[in-house]
Amino acid sequence: EVQLQASGGGSVQTGGSLRLSCVVSGLSFERYAIGWFRRGAGREREGVSSISSSDGTRWYKDSVKGRFTISSDDAKRTVYLQMNRLTPEDTAVYYCAAGPPHTVVYGNVVAHEYDFWGQGTQVTVSS
C-alpha cells in the first residue's frame, strides 16, 4: 500500500519559517518525483515544488523561489520542504504527492500528473 504522510504545518507570523516533512512508503522512492502542492481558500490546488529522487532535479513555483527549499533524505524516504520568509499568501493546506520524474524536468508539476497523495497539513501565516 502506497502511503505519503505529511506533517509539519502550523501557524506562524509573516516572515516566519516552517519545515514540512513527507514520509513515503510502498513505492520505489527513486522512480518517482515527490512534490508539494497547496490549496488556499477559494483557489485551485497548485504545485509548489517537486524533486526527482533519482537525480535530485528540483522545480519551484516562481513565487516561492529563494524562500522555499525542497530536499530528500533517501535513507529515511522523506522529502522536506523548508519554507522561509512566509507571507499570508502562503496560507493553505499543503499536500505531498508522488508522480513521474518528467514533471520536474519539464516544469509540469500539476496535480493531475501525480498519482499518489498524502493527507494535507495546514499552514497559516498571519500578518
PDB file of C-alpha atoms in Angstrom:
ATOM      1  CA  GLU A   1       0.000   0.000   0.000  1.00  0.00           C
ATOM      2  CA  VAL A   2       1.363   3.394  -1.018  1.00  0.00           C
ATOM      3  CA  GLN A   3       1.361   5.943   1.762  1.00  0.00           C
ATOM      4  CA  LEU A   4       2.560   9.530   1.931  1.00  0.00           C
ATOM      5  CA  GLN A   5       2.447  11.057   5.376  1.00  0.00           C
ATOM      6  CA  ALA A   6       2.737  14.831   5.505  1.00  0.00           C
ATOM      7  CA  SER A   7       3.431  16.744   8.685  1.00  0.00           C
ATOM      8  CA  GLY A   8       4.959  19.962   9.974  1.00  0.00           C
ATOM      9  CA  GLY A   9       2.255  22.512   9.333  1.00  0.00           C
ATOM     10  CA  GLY A  10       1.347  25.161  11.846  1.00  0.00           C
ATOM     11  CA  SER A  11       0.679  28.825  12.452  1.00  0.00           C
ATOM     12  CA  VAL A  12       3.373  31.466  12.143  1.00  0.00           C
ATOM     13  CA  GLN A  13       3.598  35.198  11.652  1.00  0.00           C
ATOM     14  CA  THR A  14       4.754  36.884   8.464  1.00  0.00           C
ATOM     15  CA  GLY A  15       8.442  36.294   7.990  1.00  0.00           C
ATOM     16  CA  GLY A  16       8.438  33.068   9.952  1.00  0.00           C
ATOM     17  CA  SER A  17       9.558  29.598   8.904  1.00  0.00           C
ATOM     18  CA  LEU A  18       8.184  26.081   8.862  1.00  0.00           C
ATOM     19  CA  ARG A  19       9.538  22.763   7.653  1.00  0.00           C
ATOM     20  CA  LEU A  20       7.165  20.250   6.166  1.00  0.00           C
ATOM     21  CA  SER A  21       8.011  16.548   6.015  1.00  0.00           C
ATOM     22  CA  CYS A  22       6.612  13.830   3.768  1.00  0.00           C
ATOM     23  CA  VAL A  23       7.389  10.215   4.650  1.00  0.00           C
ATOM     24  CA  VAL A  24       6.886   7.876   1.695  1.00  0.00           C
ATOM     25  CA  SER A  25       6.263   4.130   1.810  1.00  0.00           C
ATOM     26  CA  GLY A  26       5.011   1.465  -0.543  1.00  0.00           C
ATOM     27  CA  LEU A  27       6.641   2.666  -3.749  1.00  0.00           C
ATOM     28  CA  SER A  28      10.067   2.768  -5.329  1.00  0.00           C
ATOM     29  CA  PHE A  29      11.266   6.080  -3.972  1.00  0.00           C
ATOM     30  CA  GLU A  30      13.927   6.556  -6.632  1.00  0.00           C
ATOM     31  CA  ARG A  31      11.474   6.094  -9.507  1.00  0.00           C
ATOM     32  CA  TYR A  32       9.211   8.959  -8.569  1.00  0.00           C
ATOM     33  CA  ALA A  33       9.204  12.669  -8.144  1.00  0.00           C
ATOM     34  CA  ILE A  34       7.828  13.802  -4.809  1.00  0.00           C
ATOM     35  CA  GLY A  35       6.042  17.092  -5.000  1.00  0.00           C
ATOM     36  CA  TRP A  36       4.440  19.578  -2.673  1.00  0.00           C
ATOM     37  CA  PHE A  37       1.135  21.148  -3.632  1.00  0.00           C
ATOM     38  CA  ARG A  38      -1.111  23.600  -1.842  1.00  0.00           C
ATOM     39  CA  ARG A  39      -4.696  24.730  -1.922  1.00  0.00           C
ATOM     40  CA  GLY A  40      -5.605  28.072  -0.442  1.00  0.00           C
ATOM     41  CA  ALA A  41      -9.166  29.115   0.358  1.00  0.00           C
ATOM     42  CA  GLY A  42     -11.129  29.519  -2.857  1.00  0.00           C
ATOM     43  CA  ARG A  43      -8.138  28.610  -5.000  1.00  0.00           C
ATOM     44  CA  GLU A  44      -7.100  25.728  -7.197  1.00  0.00           C
ATOM     45  CA  ARG A  45      -4.571  23.206  -5.996  1.00  0.00           C
ATOM     46  CA  GLU A  46      -1.183  24.335  -7.298  1.00  0.00           C
ATOM     47  CA  GLY A  47       2.272  22.876  -7.487  1.00  0.00           C
ATOM     48  CA  VAL A  48       4.772  24.480  -5.135  1.00  0.00           C
ATOM     49  CA  SER A  49       7.906  22.394  -5.516  1.00  0.00           C
ATOM     50  CA  SER A  50       8.987  18.946  -6.587  1.00  0.00           C
ATOM     51  CA  ILE A  51      12.121  16.821  -6.517  1.00  0.00           C
ATOM     52  CA  SER A  52      13.166  13.851  -8.584  1.00  0.00           C
ATOM     53  CA  SER A  53      14.740  11.431  -6.126  1.00  0.00           C
ATOM     54  CA  SER A  54      16.842   9.674  -8.775  1.00  0.00           C
ATOM     55  CA  ASP A  55      18.960  12.682  -9.716  1.00  0.00           C
ATOM     56  CA  GLY A  56      17.956  15.473  -7.344  1.00  0.00           C
ATOM     57  CA  THR A  57      16.411  17.658 -10.035  1.00  0.00           C
ATOM     58  CA  ARG A  58      14.229  20.311  -8.412  1.00  0.00           C
ATOM     59  CA  TRP A  59      11.427  22.596  -9.543  1.00  0.00           C
ATOM     60  CA  TYR A  60       9.908  25.567  -7.746  1.00  0.00           C
ATOM     61  CA  LYS A  61       6.889  27.747  -8.364  1.00  0.00           C
ATOM     62  CA  ASP A  62       8.127  31.236  -9.195  1.00  0.00           C
ATOM     63  CA  SER A  63       6.591  32.862  -6.139  1.00  0.00           C
ATOM     64  CA  VAL A  64       8.492  30.603  -3.726  1.00  0.00           C
ATOM     65  CA  LYS A  65      11.906  30.651  -5.391  1.00  0.00           C
ATOM     66  CA  GLY A  66      14.528  31.888  -2.966  1.00  0.00           C
ATOM     67  CA  ARG A  67      12.248  31.276   0.021  1.00  0.00           C
ATOM     68  CA  PHE A  68      11.434  27.557  -0.126  1.00  0.00           C
ATOM     69  CA  THR A  69      13.899  24.689  -0.379  1.00  0.00           C
ATOM     70  CA  ILE A  70      12.989  21.093  -1.164  1.00  0.00           C
ATOM     71  CA  SER A  71      15.285  18.250  -0.157  1.00  0.00           C
ATOM     72  CA  SER A  72      15.243  14.498   0.059  1.00  0.00           C
ATOM     73  CA  ASP A  73      16.666  12.013   2.555  1.00  0.00           C
ATOM     74  CA  ASP A  74      16.598   8.750   0.656  1.00  0.00           C
ATOM     75  CA  ALA A  75      17.584   6.656   3.664  1.00  0.00           C
ATOM     76  CA  LYS A  76      14.599   7.990   5.589  1.00  0.00           C
ATOM     77  CA  ARG A  77      12.379   8.030   2.483  1.00  0.00           C
ATOM     78  CA  THR A  78      11.432  11.525   3.456  1.00  0.00           C
ATOM     79  CA  VAL A  79      11.096  14.722   1.453  1.00  0.00           C
ATOM     80  CA  TYR A  80      11.278  18.063   3.224  1.00  0.00           C
ATOM     81  CA  LEU A  81      10.036  21.499   2.288  1.00  0.00           C
ATOM     82  CA  GLN A  82      11.812  24.234   4.206  1.00  0.00           C
ATOM     83  CA  MET A  83       9.689  27.377   3.980  1.00  0.00           C
ATOM     84  CA  ASN A  84      11.244  30.688   4.974  1.00  0.00           C
ATOM     85  CA  ARG A  85      10.023  34.297   4.852  1.00  0.00           C
ATOM     86  CA  LEU A  86       6.440  33.130   4.849  1.00  0.00           C
ATOM     87  CA  THR A  87       3.673  35.534   3.894  1.00  0.00           C
ATOM     88  CA  PRO A  88      -0.121  35.364   4.296  1.00  0.00           C
ATOM     89  CA  GLU A  89      -0.301  34.385   0.604  1.00  0.00           C
ATOM     90  CA  ASP A  90       1.371  31.100   1.569  1.00  0.00           C
ATOM     91  CA  THR A  91      -1.558  30.177   3.802  1.00  0.00           C
ATOM     92  CA  ALA A  92      -3.007  26.917   2.504  1.00  0.00           C
ATOM     93  CA  VAL A  93      -3.373  23.217   3.068  1.00  0.00           C
ATOM     94  CA  TYR A  94      -0.159  21.625   1.829  1.00  0.00           C
ATOM     95  CA  TYR A  95      -0.100  18.148   0.316  1.00  0.00           C
ATOM     96  CA  CYS A  96       2.714  15.885  -0.799  1.00  0.00           C
ATOM     97  CA  ALA A  97       2.279  13.595  -3.765  1.00  0.00           C
ATOM     98  CA  ALA A  98       4.233  11.131  -5.904  1.00  0.00           C
ATOM     99  CA  GLY A  99       4.368  11.409  -9.660  1.00  0.00           C
ATOM    100  CA  PRO A 100       6.548  10.885 -12.733  1.00  0.00           C
ATOM    101  CA  PRO A 101      10.038  12.446 -12.722  1.00  0.00           C
ATOM    102  CA  HIS A 102       9.471  14.110 -16.099  1.00  0.00           C
ATOM    103  CA  THR A 103       7.140  16.595 -14.412  1.00  0.00           C
ATOM    104  CA  VAL A 104      10.187  18.040 -12.640  1.00  0.00           C
ATOM    105  CA  VAL A 105      12.386  18.047 -15.732  1.00  0.00           C
ATOM    106  CA  TYR A 106       9.792  19.857 -17.845  1.00  0.00           C
ATOM    107  CA  GLY A 107       8.355  22.005 -15.076  1.00  0.00           C
ATOM    108  CA  ASN A 108       4.938  20.413 -15.447  1.00  0.00           C
ATOM    109  CA  VAL A 109       4.216  19.992 -11.749  1.00  0.00           C
ATOM    110  CA  VAL A 110       0.441  19.824 -11.907  1.00  0.00           C
ATOM    111  CA  ALA A 111      -1.909  17.849  -9.707  1.00  0.00           C
ATOM    112  CA  HIS A 112      -3.392  15.604 -12.379  1.00  0.00           C
ATOM    113  CA  GLU A 113       0.059  14.260 -13.242  1.00  0.00           C
ATOM    114  CA  TYR A 114       0.585  12.929  -9.708  1.00  0.00           C
ATOM    115  CA  ASP A 115      -0.771   9.525  -8.834  1.00  0.00           C
ATOM    116  CA  PHE A 116      -0.434   9.129  -5.085  1.00  0.00           C
ATOM    117  CA  TRP A 117      -1.377  11.668  -2.452  1.00  0.00           C
ATOM    118  CA  GLY A 118      -0.957  12.147   1.240  1.00  0.00           C
ATOM    119  CA  GLN A 119      -3.281  13.930   3.596  1.00  0.00           C
ATOM    120  CA  GLY A 120      -2.860  17.669   3.906  1.00  0.00           C
ATOM    121  CA  THR A 121      -1.192  19.721   6.572  1.00  0.00           C
ATOM    122  CA  GLN A 122      -2.424  23.235   7.325  1.00  0.00           C
ATOM    123  CA  VAL A 123      -0.074  26.202   7.085  1.00  0.00           C
ATOM    124  CA  THR A 124      -1.405  29.503   8.372  1.00  0.00           C
ATOM    125  CA  VAL A 125       0.574  32.727   8.135  1.00  0.00           C
ATOM    126  CA  SER A 126      -0.769  35.764   9.932  1.00  0.00           C
ATOM    127  CA  SER A 127       0.137  39.354   9.202  1.00  0.00           C
TER     128      SER A 127
END
